[in-house]
Structures are given as C-alpha cells and as structure tokens.
Tab-separated table of C-alpha atoms in Angstrom:
chain	number	residue	atom	x	y	z
A	17	MET	CA	0.000	0.000	0.000
A	18	ALA	CA	2.837	2.425	0.795
A	19	THR	CA	4.379	1.766	-2.616
A	20	LYS	CA	1.073	2.327	-4.405
A	21	LYS	CA	0.447	5.581	-2.515
A	22	ALA	CA	3.952	6.924	-3.152
A	23	LEU	CA	3.759	6.150	-6.865
A	24	SER	CA	0.336	7.706	-7.153
A	25	GLU	CA	1.416	10.892	-5.375
A	26	LEU	CA	4.604	11.171	-7.426
A	27	ARG	CA	2.564	10.700	-10.572
A	28	SER	CA	0.041	13.399	-9.719
A	29	ILE	CA	2.593	15.923	-8.463
A	30	CYS	CA	5.189	15.594	-11.211
A	31	PHE	CA	3.208	14.632	-14.272
A	32	GLY	CA	-0.494	15.386	-13.815
A	33	GLU	CA	-3.249	12.966	-14.762
A	34	SER	CA	-2.778	12.514	-18.499
A	35	ASN	CA	-0.367	11.574	-21.285
A	36	LEU	CA	1.449	8.910	-19.306
A	37	GLY	CA	0.893	5.973	-21.671
A	38	VAL	CA	1.835	2.599	-20.357
A	39	LEU	CA	3.017	3.989	-17.050
A	40	GLU	CA	-0.449	5.411	-16.366
A	41	VAL	CA	-1.985	2.001	-16.921
A	42	GLU	CA	0.508	0.254	-14.676
A	43	VAL	CA	0.095	2.712	-11.830
A	44	ALA	CA	-3.681	2.554	-12.265
A	45	LEU	CA	-3.554	-1.240	-11.923
A	46	LEU	CA	-1.706	-0.826	-8.665
A	47	ASP	CA	-4.259	1.751	-7.488
A	48	ARG	CA	-7.173	-0.581	-8.248
A	49	GLY	CA	-5.543	-3.421	-6.322
A	50	GLU	CA	-4.501	-5.608	-9.192
A	51	PHE	CA	-2.426	-7.734	-6.838
A	52	ASP	CA	-5.347	-9.441	-5.156
A	53	GLN	CA	-5.160	-12.731	-3.302
A	54	GLU	CA	-5.095	-14.774	-6.499
A	55	ASP	CA	-2.315	-12.625	-7.975
A	56	LYS	CA	-0.345	-12.904	-4.788
A	57	ARG	CA	-0.434	-16.650	-5.151
A	58	GLN	CA	0.673	-16.425	-8.784
A	59	HIS	CA	3.492	-13.865	-8.364
A	60	THR	CA	6.500	-14.291	-6.150
A	61	PRO	CA	7.769	-11.355	-4.075
A	62	GLN	CA	10.735	-11.033	-6.451
A	63	GLN	CA	8.388	-10.624	-9.417
A	64	VAL	CA	6.335	-8.002	-7.590
A	65	HIS	CA	9.444	-5.986	-6.700
A	66	SER	CA	10.684	-6.298	-10.289
A	67	SER	CA	7.407	-4.871	-11.588
A	68	VAL	CA	7.576	-1.975	-9.123
A	69	ASP	CA	11.212	-1.295	-10.075
A	70	LYS	CA	10.212	-1.037	-13.727
A	71	ILE	CA	7.517	1.481	-12.869
A	72	ILE	CA	9.990	3.550	-10.832
A	73	LEU	CA	12.482	3.515	-13.705
A	74	LYS	CA	9.823	4.725	-16.077
A	75	LEU	CA	8.929	7.471	-13.635
A	76	LEU	CA	12.568	8.548	-13.509
A	77	ARG	CA	12.779	8.545	-17.312
A	78	LEU	CA	9.721	10.753	-17.526
A	79	LEU	CA	11.152	13.032	-14.844
A	80	LEU	CA	14.417	13.387	-16.762
A	81	SER	CA	12.436	14.042	-19.918
A	82	ARG	CA	10.516	16.833	-18.208
A	83	VAL	CA	13.745	18.349	-16.883
A	84	SER	CA	15.282	18.162	-20.346
A	85	ASN	CA	12.248	19.896	-21.833
A	86	LEU	CA	12.523	22.520	-19.115
A	87	PHE	CA	16.111	23.315	-20.040
A	88	ALA	CA	15.214	23.330	-23.727
A	89	ARG	CA	12.492	25.861	-23.019
A	90	LEU	CA	14.912	27.916	-20.955
A	91	ARG	CA	17.398	27.867	-23.814
A	92	ALA	CA	14.705	28.937	-26.287
A	93	ASP	CA	13.731	31.801	-24.013
A	94	PHE	CA	17.375	32.864	-23.847
A	95	VAL	CA	17.508	32.984	-27.633
A	96	ASN	CA	14.261	34.943	-27.789
A	97	GLU	CA	15.586	37.407	-25.209
A	98	GLN	CA	18.681	37.888	-27.414
A	99	TRP	CA	21.176	37.245	-24.636
A	100	TYR	CA	23.864	36.506	-27.196
A	101	PHE	CA	26.251	39.325	-27.976
A	102	LYS	CA	28.212	40.513	-30.956
A	103	PRO	CA	32.019	40.400	-30.938
A	104	ALA	CA	32.083	44.174	-31.358
A	105	GLU	CA	30.412	44.525	-27.955
A	106	LEU	CA	33.487	42.997	-26.322
A	107	LEU	CA	35.700	45.817	-27.562
A	108	PRO	CA	36.456	48.731	-25.225
A	109	ALA	CA	33.793	51.432	-25.195
A	110	TRP	CA	36.298	54.098	-26.198
A	111	TRP	CA	37.108	52.023	-29.286
A	112	ASN	CA	33.478	52.242	-30.477
A	113	TYR	CA	32.828	55.716	-29.116
A	114	SER	CA	32.549	57.464	-32.489
A	115	ARG	CA	30.422	54.664	-33.970
A	116	THR	CA	27.817	54.453	-31.205
A	117	SER	CA	25.000	56.859	-30.484
A	118	PRO	CA	24.306	58.303	-27.022
A	119	PRO	CA	21.913	56.206	-24.914
A	120	ALA	CA	18.257	57.166	-24.842
A	121	LEU	CA	17.376	59.098	-21.700
A	122	HIS	CA	14.378	58.592	-19.445
A	123	ARG	CA	13.014	60.404	-16.428
A	124	THR	CA	15.390	58.795	-13.929
A	125	SER	CA	18.491	58.625	-16.148
A	126	TRP	CA	20.240	61.036	-13.830
A	127	LEU	CA	20.047	58.384	-11.104
A	128	ASP	CA	21.909	55.958	-13.361
A	129	GLY	CA	24.617	58.557	-13.901
A	130	LEU	CA	24.829	59.283	-10.186
A	131	ARG	CA	25.187	55.558	-9.468
A	132	GLY	CA	27.972	55.285	-12.030
A	133	VAL	CA	29.921	58.201	-10.580
A	134	ALA	CA	29.494	56.727	-7.096
A	135	ALA	CA	30.881	53.368	-8.310
A	136	LEU	CA	33.909	55.174	-9.772
A	137	PHE	CA	34.507	56.948	-6.443
A	138	VAL	CA	34.382	53.582	-4.655
A	139	PHE	CA	37.204	52.457	-6.946
A	140	PHE	CA	39.144	55.621	-6.038
A	141	HIS	CA	38.471	54.927	-2.367
A	142	HIS	CA	39.947	51.429	-2.429
A	143	SER	CA	42.853	52.555	-4.599
A	144	SER	CA	43.726	55.343	-2.168
A	145	GLN	CA	43.871	52.829	0.678
A	146	ILE	CA	46.921	51.301	-1.048
A	147	TRP	CA	48.763	54.124	-2.788
A	148	LEU	CA	47.476	57.301	-1.119
A	149	ARG	CA	46.949	56.184	2.450
A	150	GLY	CA	48.305	59.501	3.733
A	151	LEU	CA	45.335	61.327	2.184
A	152	ARG	CA	42.740	59.301	4.069
A	153	PRO	CA	42.681	61.329	7.357
A	154	GLY	CA	40.760	64.590	7.324
A	155	TRP	CA	42.467	67.935	6.752
A	156	GLY	CA	44.216	69.288	9.832
A	157	SER	CA	43.953	66.047	11.806
A	158	GLY	CA	47.728	65.765	12.067
A	159	PRO	CA	50.959	67.628	11.305
A	160	ASP	CA	51.133	66.083	7.809
A	161	ALA	CA	47.420	66.249	7.020
A	162	HIS	CA	47.395	69.457	4.969
A	163	HIS	CA	47.185	68.211	1.396
A	164	ILE	CA	44.638	69.986	-0.783
A	165	MET	CA	42.811	66.694	-1.503
A	166	GLN	CA	42.152	66.282	2.223
A	167	LEU	CA	39.969	69.384	2.311
A	168	PRO	CA	36.211	68.962	2.785
A	169	ILE	CA	34.202	68.553	-0.429
A	170	LEU	CA	37.355	67.775	-2.474
A	171	ARG	CA	37.888	64.534	-0.564
A	172	ILE	CA	34.483	63.298	-1.752
A	173	ILE	CA	36.263	61.343	-4.503
A	174	PHE	CA	37.818	59.121	-1.796
A	175	SER	CA	34.643	58.723	0.298
A	176	GLY	CA	33.657	55.191	-0.575
A	177	GLY	CA	31.420	54.651	2.447
A	178	ALA	CA	29.295	57.654	1.521
A	179	MET	CA	28.974	56.311	-2.029
A	180	VAL	CA	27.548	53.058	-0.665
A	181	SER	CA	24.909	55.130	1.121
A	182	ILE	CA	24.026	56.751	-2.197
A	183	PHE	CA	23.733	53.272	-3.763
A	184	PHE	CA	21.105	52.270	-1.232
A	185	VAL	CA	19.089	55.473	-1.615
A	186	ILE	CA	19.054	55.099	-5.396
A	187	SER	CA	17.951	51.463	-5.099
A	188	GLY	CA	15.068	52.380	-2.824
A	189	TYR	CA	14.015	55.123	-5.230
A	190	VAL	CA	14.230	53.087	-8.444
A	191	LEU	CA	12.694	49.881	-7.093
A	192	SER	CA	9.654	51.655	-5.660
A	193	THR	CA	8.880	54.088	-8.490
A	194	LYS	CA	6.719	51.781	-10.621
A	195	PRO	CA	4.885	50.032	-7.741
A	196	LEU	CA	4.000	53.405	-6.226
A	197	ARG	CA	2.754	54.693	-9.570
A	198	LEU	CA	0.570	51.615	-10.129
A	199	ALA	CA	-0.816	51.892	-6.590
A	200	ARG	CA	-1.697	55.554	-7.112
A	201	GLU	CA	-3.460	54.743	-10.375
A	202	GLY	CA	-5.502	52.017	-8.675
A	203	ARG	CA	-4.072	49.278	-10.914
A	204	HIS	CA	-3.699	46.807	-8.081
A	205	GLU	CA	-3.727	43.665	-10.229
A	206	GLU	CA	-0.793	44.981	-12.265
A	207	LEU	CA	0.869	46.027	-9.018
A	208	LEU	CA	0.733	42.475	-7.674
A	209	GLY	CA	2.181	41.138	-10.900
A	210	ASN	CA	4.959	43.719	-10.839
A	211	LEU	CA	5.868	42.995	-7.222
A	212	ALA	CA	5.783	39.234	-7.788
A	213	SER	CA	8.087	39.554	-10.790
A	214	SER	CA	10.457	41.983	-9.065
A	215	THR	CA	10.677	39.865	-5.920
A	216	PHE	CA	11.337	36.677	-7.875
A	217	ARG	CA	13.969	38.215	-10.146
A	218	ARG	CA	15.825	40.307	-7.578
A	219	GLY	CA	17.808	37.446	-6.057
A	220	PRO	CA	19.152	35.989	-9.333
A	221	ARG	CA	19.779	39.499	-10.632
A	222	LEU	CA	22.029	40.334	-7.684
A	223	PHE	CA	23.699	37.041	-6.818
A	224	ILE	CA	24.434	35.395	-10.187
A	225	PRO	CA	27.022	38.024	-11.247
A	226	CYS	CA	28.573	37.817	-7.773
A	227	ILE	CA	28.839	34.023	-7.959
A	228	VAL	CA	30.568	34.281	-11.340
A	229	SER	CA	32.950	37.021	-10.192
A	230	THR	CA	33.960	35.180	-7.014
A	231	PHE	CA	34.484	31.963	-8.994
A	232	ILE	CA	36.868	33.827	-11.280
A	233	THR	CA	38.546	35.261	-8.187
A	234	ALA	CA	39.010	31.777	-6.713
A	235	ILE	CA	40.622	30.528	-9.930
A	236	LEU	CA	42.873	33.592	-10.189
A	237	ALA	CA	43.973	33.114	-6.588
A	238	MET	CA	45.064	29.559	-7.342
A	239	THR	CA	47.130	30.738	-10.307
A	240	GLY	CA	48.989	33.238	-8.124
A	241	ALA	CA	47.586	36.249	-9.971
A	242	PHE	CA	47.105	38.290	-6.787
A	243	VAL	CA	49.888	40.344	-5.259
A	244	ASN	CA	49.877	39.507	-1.546
A	245	GLU	CA	53.098	41.168	-0.441
A	246	GLY	CA	52.821	44.486	1.346
A	247	VAL	CA	49.007	44.714	1.205
A	248	ALA	CA	46.425	44.254	3.922
A	249	ARG	CA	43.867	42.321	1.881
A	250	GLN	CA	44.653	38.661	1.276
A	251	TYR	CA	42.545	36.571	-1.071
A	252	PRO	CA	42.006	32.927	0.035
A	253	ARG	CA	44.230	30.336	-1.587
A	254	ALA	CA	44.012	26.630	-0.749
A	255	GLY	CA	46.582	23.919	-1.299
A	256	THR	CA	44.811	22.242	-4.217
A	257	LEU	CA	42.237	23.255	-6.803
A	258	ALA	CA	39.672	20.887	-5.310
A	259	GLU	CA	40.109	22.439	-1.871
A	260	GLN	CA	39.880	25.914	-3.387
A	261	LEU	CA	36.637	25.136	-5.181
A	262	GLY	CA	35.269	23.505	-2.051
A	263	SER	CA	36.095	26.591	-0.033
A	264	TRP	CA	34.530	28.795	-2.708
A	265	GLY	CA	31.375	26.663	-2.702
A	266	HIS	CA	31.078	26.871	1.070
A	267	GLU	CA	31.599	30.652	1.008
A	268	THR	CA	29.045	31.012	-1.791
A	269	LEU	CA	26.382	29.048	0.090
A	270	TRP	CA	26.878	31.376	3.035
A	271	PHE	CA	26.993	34.476	0.829
A	272	ILE	CA	23.668	33.906	-0.950
A	273	ASN	CA	21.937	33.733	2.423
A	274	PRO	CA	20.293	37.187	2.603
A	275	PHE	CA	20.552	37.158	6.402
A	276	ALA	CA	24.275	36.396	6.386
A	277	GLY	CA	27.253	38.520	5.517
A	278	GLY	CA	29.736	38.778	2.677
A	279	THR	CA	32.289	36.405	1.218
A	280	GLY	CA	35.976	36.003	1.853
A	281	PHE	CA	36.665	35.905	-1.872
A	282	GLU	CA	35.672	39.572	-2.220
A	283	GLU	CA	35.284	41.755	0.856
A	284	ASN	CA	33.494	44.485	-1.092
A	285	LEU	CA	30.467	42.254	-1.679
A	286	TRP	CA	29.149	42.671	1.868
A	287	THR	CA	26.718	45.188	0.371
A	288	ILE	CA	24.959	42.628	-1.863
A	289	PRO	CA	23.031	40.743	0.876
A	290	VAL	CA	22.176	44.157	2.334
A	291	GLU	CA	20.929	45.233	-1.089
A	292	PHE	CA	18.724	42.152	-1.273
A	293	GLN	CA	17.325	42.712	2.213
A	294	GLY	CA	16.576	46.353	1.434
A	295	SER	CA	14.920	45.410	-1.858
A	296	LEU	CA	12.582	42.954	-0.137
A	297	LEU	CA	11.716	45.584	2.463
A	298	VAL	CA	10.861	48.085	-0.273
A	299	PHE	CA	8.645	45.549	-2.047
A	300	LEU	CA	6.914	44.675	1.223
A	301	CYS	CA	6.237	48.329	2.033
A	302	ALA	CA	4.974	48.966	-1.490
A	303	LEU	CA	2.553	46.074	-1.082
A	304	GLY	CA	1.502	46.966	2.451
A	305	PHE	CA	0.794	50.623	1.640
A	306	SER	CA	-0.669	50.025	-1.830
A	307	LYS	CA	-4.177	50.998	-0.701
A	308	SER	CA	-3.224	53.632	1.871
A	309	ARG	CA	-3.745	57.343	1.506
A	310	ASP	CA	-0.742	59.541	0.746
A	311	ALA	CA	-0.575	61.021	4.230
A	312	VAL	CA	-0.678	57.583	5.864
A	313	ARG	CA	1.971	56.132	3.573
A	314	LEU	CA	4.351	59.087	3.824
A	315	GLY	CA	3.859	59.408	7.570
A	316	SER	CA	4.452	55.712	8.135
A	317	LEU	CA	7.662	55.755	6.094
A	318	VAL	CA	8.969	58.716	8.090
A	319	CYS	CA	8.146	56.954	11.369
A	320	PHE	CA	9.844	53.749	10.235
A	321	MET	CA	12.933	55.692	9.211
A	322	ALA	CA	13.106	57.515	12.535
A	323	TYR	CA	12.660	54.268	14.459
A	324	TRP	CA	15.434	52.402	12.621
A	325	LEU	CA	17.700	55.432	12.602
A	326	TRP	CA	17.508	55.617	16.388
A	327	PHE	CA	18.689	52.015	16.698
A	328	GLY	CA	21.476	52.424	14.144
A	329	TYR	CA	19.977	50.561	11.170
A	330	TRP	CA	21.310	53.115	8.703
A	331	MET	CA	21.084	50.763	5.714
A	332	THR	CA	17.350	50.214	6.245
A	333	VAL	CA	16.855	53.958	6.617
A	334	LEU	CA	18.517	54.582	3.250
A	335	PHE	CA	16.272	52.189	1.321
A	336	LEU	CA	13.143	53.621	2.885
A	337	GLY	CA	14.539	57.114	2.315
A	338	GLY	CA	14.773	56.389	-1.403
A	339	MET	CA	11.217	55.067	-1.396
A	340	LEU	CA	10.061	58.188	0.446
A	341	LEU	CA	11.683	60.450	-2.157
A	342	ALA	CA	10.053	58.494	-4.989
A	343	ASP	CA	6.662	58.856	-3.326
A	344	ILE	CA	7.178	62.586	-2.802
A	345	ASP	CA	8.094	62.905	-6.476
A	346	HIS	CA	4.828	61.201	-7.436
A	347	CYS	CA	2.958	63.627	-5.185
A	348	ARG	CA	4.643	66.564	-6.872
A	349	ARG	CA	3.755	65.279	-10.325
A	350	GLN	CA	0.124	64.725	-9.411
A	351	SER	CA	-0.169	68.210	-8.005
A	352	THR	CA	-1.850	70.732	-10.267
A	353	SER	CA	0.607	73.435	-9.252
A	354	VAL	CA	3.782	71.483	-10.005
A	355	THR	CA	4.737	70.097	-13.415
A	356	GLU	CA	7.659	68.094	-14.640
A	357	SER	CA	9.376	71.128	-16.133
A	358	ASP	CA	9.204	73.128	-12.896
A	359	CYS	CA	12.511	73.806	-11.181
A	360	PRO	CA	13.912	76.715	-9.191
A	361	SER	CA	13.927	79.612	-11.640
A	362	SER	CA	14.952	82.691	-9.692
A	363	TRP	CA	18.613	83.296	-8.990
A	364	LYS	CA	17.926	83.275	-5.251
A	365	SER	CA	16.316	79.833	-5.420
A	366	LYS	CA	19.175	78.528	-7.525
A	367	CYS	CA	21.758	79.908	-5.089
A	368	VAL	CA	19.991	78.295	-2.130
A	369	LEU	CA	19.770	75.005	-4.015
A	370	TRP	CA	23.478	75.022	-4.892
A	371	LEU	CA	24.442	75.906	-1.339
A	372	LEU	CA	22.376	73.011	-0.007
A	373	VAL	CA	23.984	70.662	-2.534
A	374	LEU	CA	27.444	71.807	-1.416
A	375	MET	CA	26.386	71.244	2.199
A	376	ALA	CA	25.303	67.695	1.347
A	377	ILE	CA	28.635	67.017	-0.396
A	378	PHE	CA	30.457	68.515	2.601
A	379	LEU	CA	28.725	66.045	4.907
A	380	LEU	CA	29.246	63.139	2.498
A	381	SER	CA	32.980	63.820	2.434
A	382	MET	CA	33.282	63.407	6.203
A	383	PRO	CA	36.210	61.135	7.147
A	384	GLU	CA	35.301	57.696	8.415
A	385	ASN	CA	35.699	56.670	12.036
A	386	ASP	CA	39.228	55.304	11.558
A	387	GLU	CA	40.378	58.447	9.719
A	388	LEU	CA	40.585	60.837	12.700
A	389	VAL	CA	37.155	62.287	12.053
A	390	THR	CA	36.944	63.841	15.544
A	391	GLU	CA	40.138	65.825	14.850
A	392	SER	CA	39.490	66.843	11.239
A	393	TYR	CA	38.958	70.474	10.314
A	394	GLY	CA	35.290	71.299	9.778
A	395	TYR	CA	33.995	68.089	11.334
A	396	VAL	CA	35.013	68.279	15.001
A	397	THR	CA	31.691	69.633	16.277
A	398	LEU	CA	29.652	67.445	13.931
A	399	ALA	CA	31.525	64.322	15.020
A	400	THR	CA	31.297	65.021	18.735
A	401	SER	CA	28.526	67.304	19.956
A	402	LEU	CA	26.047	66.906	17.080
A	403	THR	CA	26.212	63.121	16.693
A	404	PRO	CA	23.670	61.223	18.850
A	405	THR	CA	25.318	59.503	21.772
A	406	SER	CA	23.475	56.272	20.941
A	407	TRP	CA	25.406	56.091	17.692
A	408	GLY	CA	28.638	55.836	19.585
A	409	ASN	CA	27.706	52.192	20.157
A	410	HIS	CA	26.626	51.685	16.531
A	411	TRP	CA	28.496	53.159	13.573
A	412	GLY	CA	29.684	56.526	14.821
A	413	PRO	CA	29.642	59.920	13.075
A	414	GLY	CA	31.289	58.462	9.972
A	415	ARG	CA	27.980	56.786	9.162
A	416	TRP	CA	25.449	59.086	10.837
A	417	TRP	CA	26.101	62.171	8.719
A	418	PRO	CA	26.649	60.422	5.360
A	419	CYS	CA	23.410	58.523	5.979
A	420	LEU	CA	21.449	61.755	6.316
A	421	SER	CA	23.331	63.681	3.640
A	422	SER	CA	22.980	60.965	0.986
A	423	ILE	CA	19.180	61.209	1.278
A	424	MET	CA	19.542	64.983	1.288
A	425	LEU	CA	21.645	64.995	-1.905
A	426	VAL	CA	19.273	62.749	-3.886
A	427	ALA	CA	16.300	64.817	-2.677
A	428	LEU	CA	17.942	68.065	-3.813
A	429	LEU	CA	18.894	66.691	-7.215
A	430	ASP	CA	15.383	65.321	-7.659
A	431	HIS	CA	13.882	68.673	-6.706
A	432	ALA	CA	16.169	70.537	-9.111
A	433	GLY	CA	14.284	69.184	-12.108
A	434	PRO	CA	15.418	67.811	-15.488
A	435	LYS	CA	16.282	71.256	-16.860
A	436	SER	CA	18.697	71.966	-14.038
A	437	TYR	CA	22.409	71.565	-14.610
A	438	LEU	CA	22.530	69.514	-11.414
A	439	GLN	CA	20.570	66.725	-13.105
A	440	GLN	CA	21.974	67.267	-16.578
A	441	LEU	CA	25.478	66.776	-15.169
A	442	PHE	CA	24.646	63.092	-14.664
A	443	THR	CA	22.952	62.619	-18.044
A	444	TYR	CA	26.060	63.290	-20.098
A	445	ARG	CA	27.511	60.408	-22.026
A	446	PHE	CA	30.342	59.472	-19.661
A	447	PRO	CA	28.233	59.355	-16.458
A	448	GLN	CA	25.611	57.336	-18.344
A	449	TYR	CA	28.317	54.928	-19.489
A	450	LEU	CA	29.498	54.572	-15.894
A	451	GLY	CA	25.914	53.938	-14.860
A	452	ARG	CA	25.588	51.148	-17.423
A	453	ILE	CA	28.656	49.314	-16.131
A	454	SER	CA	28.304	50.417	-12.478
A	455	PHE	CA	27.437	46.974	-11.074
A	456	SER	CA	30.237	45.258	-12.967
A	457	LEU	CA	32.617	48.063	-12.035
A	458	TYR	CA	31.777	47.492	-8.393
A	459	LEU	CA	32.276	43.727	-8.696
A	460	CYS	CA	35.511	43.820	-10.697
A	461	HIS	CA	37.455	46.764	-9.305
A	462	GLY	CA	38.850	44.920	-6.268
A	463	VAL	CA	40.235	42.029	-8.312
A	464	THR	CA	41.663	44.447	-10.876
A	465	ILE	CA	43.433	46.510	-8.204
A	466	TYR	CA	45.088	43.514	-6.521
A	467	THR	CA	46.157	41.818	-9.756
A	468	LEU	CA	46.797	44.187	-12.649
A	469	GLY	CA	46.855	47.383	-10.592
A	470	LEU	CA	49.584	46.422	-8.149
A	471	ARG	CA	51.756	44.858	-10.828
A	472	VAL	CA	51.539	47.869	-13.146
A	473	ALA	CA	52.114	50.302	-10.262
A	474	ASN	CA	55.151	48.364	-9.001
A	475	THR	CA	56.565	48.308	-12.512
A	476	CYS	CA	56.103	52.066	-12.860
A	477	PHE	CA	57.725	52.650	-9.474
A	478	TYR	CA	60.672	50.559	-10.635
A	479	LEU	CA	60.998	52.423	-13.943
A	480	PHE	CA	60.289	55.996	-12.850
A	481	GLY	CA	61.071	55.850	-9.150
A	482	SER	CA	59.080	56.818	-6.050
A	483	ALA	CA	61.653	58.550	-3.845
A	484	THR	CA	60.228	62.048	-4.306
A	485	GLY	CA	56.664	63.255	-4.410
A	486	PHE	CA	56.950	64.152	-8.092
A	487	ARG	CA	58.295	60.728	-9.090
A	488	TYR	CA	55.714	58.948	-6.968
A	489	GLY	CA	52.884	60.988	-8.475
A	490	PHE	CA	54.172	60.539	-12.029
A	491	SER	CA	54.423	56.769	-11.551
A	492	LEU	CA	50.860	56.649	-10.237
A	493	LEU	CA	49.671	58.773	-13.164
A	494	VAL	CA	51.242	56.462	-15.733
A	495	SER	CA	49.931	53.329	-14.017
A	496	SER	CA	46.445	54.881	-13.783
A	497	ALA	CA	46.490	55.549	-17.520
A	498	ILE	CA	46.845	51.789	-17.990
A	499	VAL	CA	44.750	50.365	-15.154
A	500	VAL	CA	41.661	52.602	-15.351
A	501	PRO	CA	40.903	51.972	-19.066
A	502	SER	CA	41.587	48.270	-18.467
A	503	LEU	CA	39.104	48.241	-15.592
A	504	PHE	CA	36.484	49.906	-17.793
A	505	TRP	CA	37.072	47.296	-20.476
A	506	ILE	CA	36.831	44.419	-17.996
A	507	SER	CA	33.611	45.905	-16.613
A	508	ASP	CA	32.278	46.311	-20.157
A	509	VAL	CA	32.861	42.648	-20.976
A	510	PHE	CA	31.449	41.497	-17.639
A	511	THR	CA	28.336	43.623	-18.209
A	512	VAL	CA	27.730	42.218	-21.680
A	513	VAL	CA	28.472	38.571	-20.906
A	514	VAL	CA	27.523	38.040	-17.256
A	515	ASP	CA	25.352	40.890	-16.043
A	516	ARG	CA	23.122	40.939	-19.096
A	517	GLY	CA	22.916	37.151	-18.950
A	518	ALA	CA	21.804	37.293	-15.309
A	519	VAL	CA	19.021	39.725	-16.221
A	520	MET	CA	17.840	37.515	-19.069
A	521	LEU	CA	18.074	34.350	-16.967
A	522	SER	CA	15.974	35.867	-14.211
A	523	ARG	CA	13.319	36.811	-16.780
A	524	CYS	CA	13.332	33.341	-18.282
A	525	MET	CA	13.074	31.729	-14.857
A	526	MET	CA	10.031	33.904	-14.190
A	527	LYS	CA	8.297	32.426	-17.250
A	528	LEU	CA	8.786	28.791	-16.250
C-alpha cells in the first residue's frame, strides 16, 4: 500500500493525470488493487518488486524528460531574449565611441549617472587605501594632514562609504517608483504582478554576477595572480584546486543567504546581501501601503525611518529614504501646481539650491571613524557634539552624517528638475556609461586593483622611481592611464556577458 500511494502521489505531483501511456496504466492497476489474493499466489515477491522497479524507472525517465524539456524551453527563451552578444560589444567602449549613439534618456536617467559616478569613487576609495593612504585622514587632523585633496568637499572622490549610502538610496528610489505609480493609479492587479516579478527576479539578478565574479577570483587566486606582499587584503588560496573550489562553494552558500554577511573571496560584496534585504523591504512596504492614503503612507515611512535610525539601522533607513523620495516625487507630479518642467527659476532659489547641494557634499565627504574624524577640520563639532550619543555604540559619526546627507543629496537633485544643470550633469555620455557598467565596475574593481593594478604600479615605481613626491605621483599617473581603461574594459565585458545574462536568466526563470 505504501508503494502504491507513493507512486500515485509522485505521478500526480510531477506529471499530472494525463499523457502517461503505459506507465499510467501500470500505476492505475496498482491503485485498483490488481495484486489481489489470487495474484499474490501467482506472483513471487521477487516478481512483484521487479514490476515496481520497472515502474519507478519509467517514472525517472519521464522526470528526466521533463527536466530536459525545461532546459530546452529555458534555452529557447534565452535565444528569444537575445542574450547573445556581438564580438564588437566585447571591444572597449572608447574604441566604439565614435560609432555608437548616445543612450536614450528617461526620467530617472540622472540616477543611473549618479550611481555610475558613485561606483567610480568607490574604486578611487579602495585605490587610495593602497597608494594614497596619507590622504585618508581629514584635513588638519595631524601635522602632515594638509594636502589639498584632504579638504572637505574635495575629498568626496575618496569617500567610498558615503557612495555606498548613495547606492542604497538610489535602489530604494528606483525599485519603488513603478509600484508606487501603479498603486496611485488604482491598478492593483498589475501592481501584484509587478511585485511578484520583481521579488522573484531580484535574487538571481544580484547574486548570479557575484557568484561568477567570485568563482573567477578563486581561480585567479590559485594561479597566483594576486599580489599579496605588502598589502592588507589577502585573497584565500588553498593547497589544491579541489580544496579551493570547495572553499569557494562553502563561502558562496553562506553568501547567498540574505541574512548572512559577505564572502571572503571579495570583501566588497558585503553590500549585496544588504541590497537584497533592502529590496525585499521596499517591495513589502509597497505592497503593504498600496491601498493607503498619501498622508498615511508618507507618515508611516517617516516613522519607520526615525525608528530604525535611532537604533542604528542606517542601511534600512537609506532604502526607505529612497522610497520616500520616490513617493514625494509622485505627489509633486500629481499636483496641479507642479509640473515636470518646474525647477527653481529665480537666482535666489538657484543659489539656495546650490548651497544646499554643497552642504550635502560637505557632509558626504566626512572622514570615516578610523580616519581621525573627531580631529578633522570642519567636522570636530559634527563628530562630537552633534552626533547622537546612541550612535557611539553603533556606527559613529562616519555613518550618521553620510546617511542623512545621501538622502539629502538625492532629494535636492530630484527637486532641481530635469532642466537643471545639477541633473543634466549626470545625463552626459560618460556618467551614463558609468551607470551602465556600475554593477560590474563594483564587482571587478577589487580584483583588478590587486592583480593588474599592483603589478603595473610596481613596474612604474621601478621604472620611474618613487623617492620624491613628483616621481611617486608621475608613476601613479602612468599606471592609472593603464589600469583605469583596463578596468572599464573588464567591466564592459562582464556587463555584456555576465550581467546581461543574469538579467535575461531571471526573466526566463520567471516564465517557467
């Protein structure tokens, strides 16, 4: 009886109730009790087991056939989605610059450009930790801390932590824009479909490129491609390839857990599980407030942000802050007194707007906690008296002020309007290019620095010297002229081959 029940359940779950041919008849005979008392006398136990084994084998063959058809359908969907790429797409972007047209712009294109610039500044941040470590402390924090690039606002190009905050705000804004619009228009059925699709595809979209990049990192580490001498970061390297792949697999299983941390094969990827958590929170809030009035939704988001900010959950605050800004933008567009072309027109309004933007950049460029922030010129009072005491046990002033100012900066740029130079600055061709490769740039810059970057820099130091400031700077300039274009090319290829493939795969998986 147990065998008959198991076969029947497996049949109904995996294959339905039709088109099973001979197997359907055999399982049906078992269900109807073909092996009655007379049959039991005619068939030995060995014959009965042999018959059952044949049925199980046929079930397995059908199961494999269904799996094969599933992969064939997935492959067909890939072809229909045009995942394949042309060889010309693997060439550097600057090679095809004159033969390609500028990308088409949309309403939030400036956010793509802002994300791309932020990814570039993260690369500068990690590069400065190796070659320009003396510029990391704030200006005036020590007897040697008086370089011009240590001044507030100018040091924004080295402020990688603040750029991560901008990433999270942009994600909250972009992910919630369409669900909020559908909810406002009362198209709740489409809203559910959009949220279901976004929730399903978000995990593969984020983690597949990371799995590929860390696999490449594991292989490169085994070949000895990384420079480990004289640097703080050490990439894992096992004794054998099998041990290395086993370690990578174990790290990957831990990494794709959204409630876990990062991976030892790339320290920079700690933000990806956070990104996934924040995305799910945004989708949940969009669903929960889909039928709420504007005042209730906006008020609830503000209360949630204040609650999590008090307890130091700055990452959660940033995602909800982006969602709040997107909702405010929808309110502005629905207002009869505000149109899309409206932006500050008087010179006084423009001056106030620019001053506020400079203030936001000033706060974003605050040194981090390990960069003598409490002794840096311009930040002493902010880092001591004006930082909540509760944050002393959390992330400190190096996260408190960038958390607030990143939301402030995106809000100001959004308020400036599409005709403002503040938005147009991020819609030029180069920022848009950076935005297109921003995810790949973020994934690949660490590996590039510790393989190609260190080798090229050491070679330049050997050829041109590093004893004086001029020689050191000239060597860095020459090495940057080689490494930076190479990084862009690597990010281009990774975007075309891996990142685009992850997007297409997630769409195809949604159709299964």
